Coordinates of C-alpha atoms and ligand atoms in Angstrom, one line a residue:
M1 CA 0.0 0.0 0.0
N2 CA 1.3 3.4 -0.9
Y3 CA -0.1 6.5 0.7
T4 CA -1.2 9.0 -1.9
H5 CA -1.2 12.8 -1.6
E6 CA -4.8 12.5 -0.3
H7 CA -3.9 10.0 2.4
L8 CA -1.0 12.3 3.5
E9 CA -3.3 15.3 3.6
I10 CA -5.7 13.5 5.8
Q11 CA -2.9 12.5 8.1
K12 CA -1.7 16.1 8.2
T13 CA -5.2 17.3 9.2
M14 CA -5.4 14.7 11.9
R15 CA -1.9 15.6 13.1
R16 CA -2.8 19.3 13.4
F17 CA -5.9 18.4 15.4
I18 CA -3.8 16.2 17.7
D19 CA -1.2 18.9 18.2
E20 CA -3.7 21.7 18.9
R21 CA -6.7 20.0 20.5
I22 CA -5.5 16.7 22.0
N23 CA -1.9 16.5 23.1
P24 CA -1.9 19.7 25.2
H25 CA -4.6 18.1 27.4
V26 CA -3.5 14.5 27.4
D27 CA -1.7 14.6 30.8
A28 CA -4.7 16.3 32.5
W29 CA -7.1 13.8 30.9
E30 CA -4.9 10.8 32.0
A31 CA -4.9 12.2 35.5
E32 CA -8.7 12.7 35.5
E33 CA -9.2 9.2 34.0
A34 CA -11.6 10.5 31.3
F35 CA -11.5 12.8 28.4
P36 CA -14.4 14.9 26.9
A37 CA -15.4 12.6 24.1
H38 CA -18.3 14.7 22.9
E39 CA -16.1 17.8 22.5
V40 CA -13.3 15.9 20.8
F41 CA -15.6 14.0 18.5
A42 CA -17.4 17.2 17.5
G43 CA -14.1 18.6 16.4
L44 CA -13.2 15.5 14.5
G45 CA -16.6 15.3 12.9
A46 CA -16.4 18.9 11.7
L47 CA -13.2 18.0 9.9
G48 CA -14.9 15.0 8.3
L49 CA -12.5 12.5 10.0
L50 CA -15.0 10.2 11.6
G51 CA -16.5 8.7 8.5
L52 CA -13.7 8.5 5.9
N53 CA -14.8 5.1 4.6
K54 CA -18.5 5.5 5.4
P55 CA -21.2 6.1 2.8
E56 CA -21.6 9.7 1.6
A57 CA -25.4 9.4 2.0
Y58 CA -24.8 9.5 5.8
G59 CA -22.1 12.2 5.8
G60 CA -19.1 10.0 5.2
A61 CA -16.5 10.6 2.6
G62 CA -17.1 7.3 0.7
L63 CA -13.4 6.5 0.5
D64 CA -11.9 3.0 0.7
Y65 CA -10.6 1.4 3.8
S66 CA -7.0 2.5 3.2
Y67 CA -8.0 6.1 4.2
A68 CA -9.3 4.8 7.6
M69 CA -6.0 3.0 8.0
A70 CA -4.0 6.1 7.3
L71 CA -6.1 7.9 9.9
A72 CA -5.5 5.1 12.4
E73 CA -1.8 5.3 11.8
A74 CA -1.8 9.1 12.3
L75 CA -3.7 8.7 15.6
G76 CA -0.5 7.1 16.9
H77 CA 0.8 10.7 17.4
V78 CA -1.5 11.1 20.4
R79 CA 0.7 10.9 23.5
C80 CA -1.4 8.2 25.2
G81 CA -3.4 5.2 24.1
G82 CA -6.7 6.0 25.7
V83 CA -7.9 8.8 23.4
P84 CA -7.0 7.1 20.1
M85 CA -8.7 3.9 21.3
A86 CA -11.9 5.9 22.0
I87 CA -11.8 7.4 18.6
G88 CA -11.1 4.0 17.0
V89 CA -14.1 2.6 18.8
Q90 CA -16.2 5.2 17.0
T91 CA -14.7 4.9 13.5
D92 CA -13.7 1.2 13.3
M93 CA -15.4 -0.9 16.0
C94 CA -19.0 0.2 16.7
T95 CA -19.9 1.5 13.3
P96 CA -18.7 -0.9 10.5
A97 CA -21.6 -3.3 10.8
L98 CA -24.1 -0.5 11.2
A99 CA -22.7 1.1 8.0
R100 CA -22.7 -2.2 6.1
F101 CA -25.9 -3.9 7.2
G102 CA -28.0 -1.3 9.0
S103 CA -31.3 -0.2 7.4
D104 CA -31.5 3.3 5.8
E105 CA -33.6 4.4 8.8
L106 CA -31.1 3.1 11.3
R107 CA -28.2 4.6 9.6
R108 CA -29.9 8.0 9.4
E109 CA -30.7 7.8 13.1
F110 CA -27.4 6.5 14.5
L111 CA -24.6 6.5 11.8
A112 CA -25.0 10.0 10.5
P113 CA -24.8 11.7 13.9
A114 CA -21.8 9.5 14.8
I115 CA -20.0 10.6 11.7
A116 CA -20.8 14.2 12.4
G117 CA -19.4 13.8 15.9
Q118 CA -22.7 14.7 17.5
T119 CA -23.0 11.4 19.3
V120 CA -20.6 8.9 21.0
G121 CA -21.0 5.2 20.4
C122 CA -19.6 2.1 22.0
I123 CA -19.5 -1.6 21.2
G124 CA -20.9 -4.1 23.7
V125 CA -19.7 -7.6 23.1
S126 CA -17.8 -8.6 26.3
E127 CA -19.6 -9.6 29.5
P128 CA -18.3 -10.6 33.0
G129 CA -18.7 -14.3 32.0
A130 CA -17.7 -14.1 28.3
G131 CA -14.8 -12.3 26.7
S132 CA -12.8 -14.6 24.5
D133 CA -15.7 -16.9 24.3
V134 CA -18.0 -14.5 22.5
A135 CA -20.4 -17.2 21.5
G136 CA -21.0 -17.9 25.2
L137 CA -22.4 -14.5 26.0
K138 CA -25.6 -14.5 28.1
S139 CA -27.3 -11.1 27.6
H140 CA -30.7 -11.8 25.9
A141 CA -33.5 -10.0 24.2
R142 CA -37.1 -11.3 24.3
K143 CA -39.7 -10.0 21.9
D144 CA -42.7 -8.0 23.2
G145 CA -44.9 -6.8 20.4
G146 CA -42.7 -4.8 18.1
D147 CA -40.0 -4.4 20.7
Y148 CA -37.1 -6.2 22.3
L149 CA -36.8 -6.4 26.1
I150 CA -33.0 -6.7 26.8
S151 CA -31.5 -8.0 30.0
G152 CA -28.0 -8.8 30.9
Q153 CA -24.6 -7.2 31.6
K154 CA -21.8 -5.8 29.4
M155 CA -18.3 -5.4 30.9
W156 CA -15.1 -3.6 29.8
I157 CA -17.0 -1.4 27.4
T158 CA -14.9 1.5 26.1
N159 CA -16.7 4.9 25.9
S160 CA -19.7 3.4 27.6
L161 CA -19.9 5.9 30.5
Q162 CA -20.2 8.8 28.0
A163 CA -21.8 7.0 25.1
D164 CA -25.2 7.9 23.6
W165 CA -25.7 4.5 22.2
M166 CA -24.3 0.9 22.3
C167 CA -24.0 -1.5 19.4
M168 CA -24.9 -4.5 21.5
L169 CA -24.4 -8.2 20.7
V170 CA -27.2 -10.0 22.3
N171 CA -29.0 -13.4 22.1
T172 CA -32.3 -12.9 20.4
S173 CA -33.3 -16.5 20.4
D174 CA -32.4 -19.9 21.9
G175 CA -30.7 -22.1 19.4
P176 CA -27.1 -22.7 18.1
V177 CA -24.8 -20.1 19.7
H178 CA -23.4 -18.9 16.3
R179 CA -26.9 -18.3 14.9
N180 CA -28.9 -17.0 17.9
K181 CA -27.3 -13.5 18.2
S182 CA -28.1 -10.1 16.8
L183 CA -26.5 -6.7 16.9
V184 CA -29.0 -4.2 18.3
M185 CA -28.6 -0.4 18.6
V186 CA -29.4 0.5 22.2
P187 CA -29.8 4.2 23.3
M188 CA -27.8 4.6 26.5
D189 CA -30.5 6.8 28.1
S190 CA -33.1 4.0 27.9
P191 CA -34.9 3.2 31.2
G192 CA -33.4 0.0 32.7
I193 CA -29.8 0.8 31.9
E194 CA -27.5 1.2 34.9
K195 CA -23.9 2.5 34.4
A196 CA -22.9 0.3 37.3
Q197 CA -19.1 0.9 37.5
K198 CA -16.2 2.8 36.1
I199 CA -13.4 0.2 35.9
R200 CA -10.0 1.4 37.1
K201 CA -7.2 0.0 35.0
I202 CA -3.4 -0.1 34.9
G203 CA -3.3 1.9 31.6
M204 CA -5.5 3.6 29.0
H205 CA -6.5 6.0 31.8
S206 CA -8.1 8.7 29.7
S207 CA -10.5 6.1 28.2
D208 CA -13.6 5.3 30.3
T209 CA -14.3 1.6 30.7
G210 CA -17.7 0.6 32.1
L211 CA -19.7 -2.2 33.5
I212 CA -23.3 -1.8 32.3
Y213 CA -26.4 -3.5 33.6
F214 CA -29.5 -4.0 31.4
D215 CA -32.8 -4.7 33.1
E216 CA -35.7 -5.2 30.6
V217 CA -34.5 -2.4 28.4
R218 CA -37.1 -1.7 25.7
V219 CA -35.9 -1.0 22.2
P220 CA -37.8 -1.4 19.0
Q221 CA -37.0 -4.4 16.9
R222 CA -36.2 -2.1 14.0
Y223 CA -33.1 -1.1 16.0
R224 CA -31.6 -4.5 15.0
I225 CA -28.8 -4.3 12.5
G226 CA -29.5 -6.5 9.5
E227 CA -31.0 -10.0 9.8
E228 CA -31.9 -11.6 13.1
G229 CA -29.5 -14.3 14.1
Q230 CA -26.6 -12.9 12.0
G231 CA -25.1 -10.8 14.8
F232 CA -22.2 -13.2 15.5
V233 CA -21.2 -13.3 11.8
Y234 CA -21.5 -9.5 11.6
Q235 CA -19.4 -9.0 14.7
M236 CA -16.7 -11.4 13.4
Q237 CA -16.5 -9.2 10.3
Q238 CA -16.5 -6.1 12.4
F239 CA -13.6 -7.5 14.4
Q240 CA -11.4 -7.6 11.3
E241 CA -11.5 -3.8 11.1
E242 CA -11.0 -3.5 14.9
R243 CA -7.9 -5.7 14.6
L244 CA -6.4 -3.9 11.6
W245 CA -7.1 -0.6 13.4
C246 CA -5.2 -1.9 16.5
A247 CA -2.2 -2.8 14.3
A248 CA -2.2 0.5 12.3
S249 CA -2.5 2.7 15.4
S250 CA 0.4 1.0 17.2
L251 CA 3.0 1.8 14.5
V252 CA 3.8 5.4 15.4
P253 CA 3.9 4.9 19.2
L254 CA 6.4 2.0 18.6
D255 CA 8.5 4.1 16.2
D256 CA 8.4 7.0 18.7
C257 CA 9.3 4.8 21.7
I258 CA 12.4 3.6 19.8
A259 CA 13.3 7.1 18.6
E260 CA 13.0 8.7 22.0
T261 CA 15.0 5.9 23.6
I262 CA 17.8 6.5 21.0
E263 CA 17.8 10.2 21.9
W264 CA 18.0 9.3 25.6
A265 CA 20.7 6.7 25.1
Q266 CA 22.8 9.2 23.1
Q267 CA 22.9 11.7 25.9
R268 CA 22.9 9.4 28.9
K269 CA 26.5 9.2 30.1
L270 CA 28.0 6.1 31.7
F271 CA 31.3 4.2 31.8
G272 CA 33.1 7.0 30.1
G273 CA 30.8 7.1 27.1
T274 CA 27.1 7.2 26.4
L275 CA 24.5 4.4 26.7
A276 CA 24.2 4.5 22.9
D277 CA 27.8 3.5 22.6
Q278 CA 27.0 0.0 24.0
Q279 CA 26.7 -2.4 21.1
W280 CA 23.9 -4.4 22.9
V281 CA 21.8 -1.2 23.0
Q282 CA 22.5 -0.4 19.3
F283 CA 21.7 -4.0 18.1
K284 CA 18.6 -4.3 20.2
L285 CA 17.1 -1.0 19.0
A286 CA 18.0 -1.9 15.4
E287 CA 16.3 -5.2 15.7
L288 CA 13.2 -3.7 17.2
K289 CA 13.0 -1.1 14.5
T290 CA 13.2 -3.9 11.9
E291 CA 10.3 -5.7 13.7
V292 CA 8.2 -2.5 13.6
E293 CA 8.8 -2.2 9.8
A294 CA 7.8 -5.8 9.4
L295 CA 4.6 -5.2 11.3
R296 CA 3.9 -2.1 9.1
A297 CA 4.4 -4.2 5.9
L298 CA 2.0 -6.9 7.2
T299 CA -0.6 -4.4 8.2
Y300 CA -0.4 -2.6 4.9
R301 CA -0.7 -5.9 3.0
A302 CA -3.7 -6.9 5.0
C303 CA -5.2 -3.5 4.3
D304 CA -4.6 -3.7 0.6
L305 CA -6.3 -7.1 0.4
H306 CA -9.2 -5.9 2.5
V307 CA -9.7 -2.9 0.1
Q308 CA -9.7 -5.5 -2.8
G309 CA -12.6 -7.2 -1.0
Q310 CA -10.6 -10.3 0.1
D311 CA -11.2 -12.1 3.4
V312 CA -8.3 -11.0 5.6
T313 CA -9.1 -13.0 8.7
E314 CA -5.7 -14.6 8.7
L315 CA -3.6 -11.5 8.0
A316 CA -5.6 -9.3 10.4
S317 CA -5.2 -11.9 13.1
M318 CA -1.5 -12.1 12.5
A319 CA -1.2 -8.3 12.5
K320 CA -3.2 -8.1 15.8
L321 CA -1.1 -10.9 17.4
K322 CA 2.2 -9.3 16.3
T323 CA 1.0 -5.9 17.6
G324 CA 0.4 -7.3 21.0
R325 CA 3.7 -9.2 21.2
L326 CA 5.8 -6.4 19.7
T327 CA 4.3 -3.6 21.8
R328 CA 5.2 -5.6 24.9
E329 CA 8.7 -6.2 23.7
V330 CA 9.4 -2.7 22.5
A331 CA 8.0 -1.0 25.6
D332 CA 9.7 -3.4 28.0
T333 CA 13.1 -3.2 26.3
C334 CA 13.1 0.6 26.0
L335 CA 11.9 1.0 29.5
Q336 CA 14.9 -1.0 30.6
F337 CA 17.3 1.3 28.7
W338 CA 15.8 4.3 30.5
G339 CA 16.7 2.8 33.8
G340 CA 15.0 4.5 36.8
M341 CA 13.6 7.2 34.5
G342 CA 11.7 4.4 32.7
F343 CA 10.1 3.4 36.0
T344 CA 8.6 6.9 36.5
W345 CA 5.0 7.6 35.9
D346 CA 5.1 10.4 33.3
N347 CA 7.7 8.9 31.0
R348 CA 6.2 8.2 27.6
V349 CA 7.8 4.8 27.5
S350 CA 6.3 3.8 30.8
R351 CA 2.9 5.0 29.5
L352 CA 3.3 2.8 26.4
Y353 CA 4.3 -0.1 28.7
R354 CA 1.0 0.3 30.6
D355 CA -1.3 1.3 27.7
G356 CA 0.2 -1.1 25.2
R357 CA -0.3 -4.1 27.4
L358 CA -4.0 -4.1 26.4
A359 CA -3.1 -5.0 22.8
S360 CA -2.5 -8.6 23.8
I361 CA -5.9 -8.8 25.6
G362 CA -8.6 -6.5 24.1
G363 CA -10.4 -7.3 20.8
G364 CA -9.3 -10.9 21.1
A365 CA -6.4 -12.1 23.2
D366 CA -3.2 -13.4 21.6
E367 CA -4.3 -16.9 22.3
V368 CA -7.6 -16.3 20.5
M369 CA -5.6 -15.0 17.5
L370 CA -3.4 -18.1 17.6
G371 CA -6.6 -20.2 17.7
I372 CA -7.9 -18.5 14.6
L373 CA -4.6 -19.0 12.8
A374 CA -4.4 -22.6 13.8
K375 CA -7.7 -23.0 12.0
T376 CA -7.0 -20.9 8.9
M377 CA -3.7 -22.8 8.5
G378 CA -5.6 -26.1 8.7
I379 CA -3.8 -27.3 11.9
A380 CA -6.9 -27.2 14.1
K381 CA -10.4 -28.4 13.0
R382 CA -13.0 -25.7 12.5
G383 CA -15.5 -25.8 15.4
S384 CA -12.9 -27.0 17.9
P385 CA -11.3 -24.9 20.7
P386 CA -9.2 -22.8 21.1
G387 CA -10.6 -19.7 19.6
R388 CA -13.7 -21.4 18.3
S389 CA -15.8 -18.5 19.3
H390 CA -14.0 -16.0 17.0
C391 CA -14.1 -18.1 13.8
V392 CA -17.3 -19.6 12.4
Ligands
FAD1 C1 -9.4 -1.6 28.6 C2 -10.3 -2.5 28.0 C3 -11.2 -2.1 27.0 C4 -12.1 -3.0 26.4 N1 -13.0 -2.5 25.6 C5 -14.0 -3.3 25.1 C6 -15.1 -2.8 24.4 O1 -15.2 -1.6 24.1 N2 -16.1 -3.7 24.0 C7 -16.1 -5.0 24.3 O2 -17.0 -5.7 24.0 N3 -15.0 -5.5 25.0 C8 -14.0 -4.7 25.4 N4 -13.0 -5.2 26.2 C9 -13.0 -6.6 26.5 C10 -11.9 -7.4 25.8 O3 -12.2 -7.6 24.5 C11 -11.8 -8.7 26.6 O4 -11.1 -8.4 27.9 C12 -11.0 -9.8 25.9 O5 -11.7 -10.3 24.8 C13 -10.6 -10.9 26.8 O6 -11.7 -11.4 27.5 P1 -11.7 -11.6 29.1 O7 -11.2 -10.4 29.7 O8 -13.1 -12.1 29.5 O9 -10.7 -12.8 29.3 P2 -11.0 -14.3 29.2 O10 -11.8 -14.6 28.0 O11 -11.4 -14.8 30.5 O12 -9.5 -14.9 28.9 C14 -8.5 -14.8 29.9 C15 -7.2 -15.2 29.2 O13 -7.3 -16.5 28.8 C16 -6.4 -16.7 27.7 N5 -7.2 -17.4 26.7 C17 -8.3 -17.0 26.1 N6 -8.7 -17.9 25.2 C18 -7.7 -18.9 25.1 C19 -7.5 -20.1 24.4 N7 -8.4 -20.4 23.5 N8 -6.4 -20.8 24.7 C20 -5.5 -20.4 25.6 N9 -5.7 -19.3 26.3 C21 -6.8 -18.6 26.1 C22 -5.9 -15.4 27.3 O14 -4.6 -15.2 27.7 C23 -6.9 -14.4 27.9 O15 -6.2 -13.1 28.2 C24 -12.0 -4.3 26.7 C25 -11.1 -4.8 27.7 C26 -10.3 -3.9 28.3 C27 -9.3 -4.4 29.4

């Protein structure tokens, strides 16, 4: 994939917004453990950055997925992981299925305001009893006239404490676990919703993460995305863009972490020279930089094939797996080279060490990615664990 002038212009616009409207506030938002999502999204919406690959009929730019990828990569310039993740939820995690399979009415009601930055969305898949095992989730919706009555719990939901709506994966019938689920749009001010807990985390502090209870929450059946019973399949497709987003948004933070460590090592004096004079440090940083370039190439290739309409389950899973593994390795190695300074709270490397740890867990843990790969490679049988829940 080669970025064109248009891709680079979009990245420049994003970068300017980050420098002027996000980075000056990041430390305060991290300390407050929240950021003003409505305010930030309104700014991004006004610049047309929340719907690059969404249909023009709903306010999107109608571009192909490579533009969303370019935006995700530029988001890596934010000096924390929480704010980009919240933006990624809006652009690449809670809206792809709505844009692709939602009715015209549903897209006018939910997608258009999300693209304009007037509303904040969230994606509700995980539950206290079901994270990796998506098929095992227990929230359910029963029909009552033309409505659904939804009960259950969703846990770990990014943006959920500020969100206006949730794209919720819920059981809409009994029956086989891969065919009894639907994605339903749920307004978060509906009676019966309780924002039960803000979850404290080791990283991603500026992003709010909630535990949400649903008690007979009434929503019209027309709020269902696409066909009843297809929710699991839609969500598995939606996960592909989430995983590509995760890989693309990790590249700049990894590059920056290495670059800032080089700068540090070149001025840190020890044993009559600098830390950067140590061949071990030189070789290790050179190797890590090579790994980041390899991840970039893998991510771009997956994006290219996705744009061509090919199934990129295997490449997106590889990219997500490699992102988690490499982020841990880069952050840990660099933190070590910073010595005591690396162990301090406000150091950017220590922030990547904390924030980046999520990449091996959220959106499908490393082992779930390996389970998918074992299947796509023909090593494990389809329908067998591990990772059965993420691969129909
Ligand atoms: C900060 C944060 C934000 C999140 N945001 C969202 C969100 O917006 N929406 C949403 O729906 N969810 C969200 N999640 C949830 C996230 O997707 C889940 O945490 C993740 O899927 C893992 O599920 P779990 O925590 O229930 O762990 P479990 O499913 O209990 O798994 C625990 C561990 O078991 C191991 N494991 C899993 N499967 C296998 C296997 N087959 N073989 C071997 N080992 C295995 C893995 O190491 C895994 O980490 C978020 C999580 C966090 C921490």
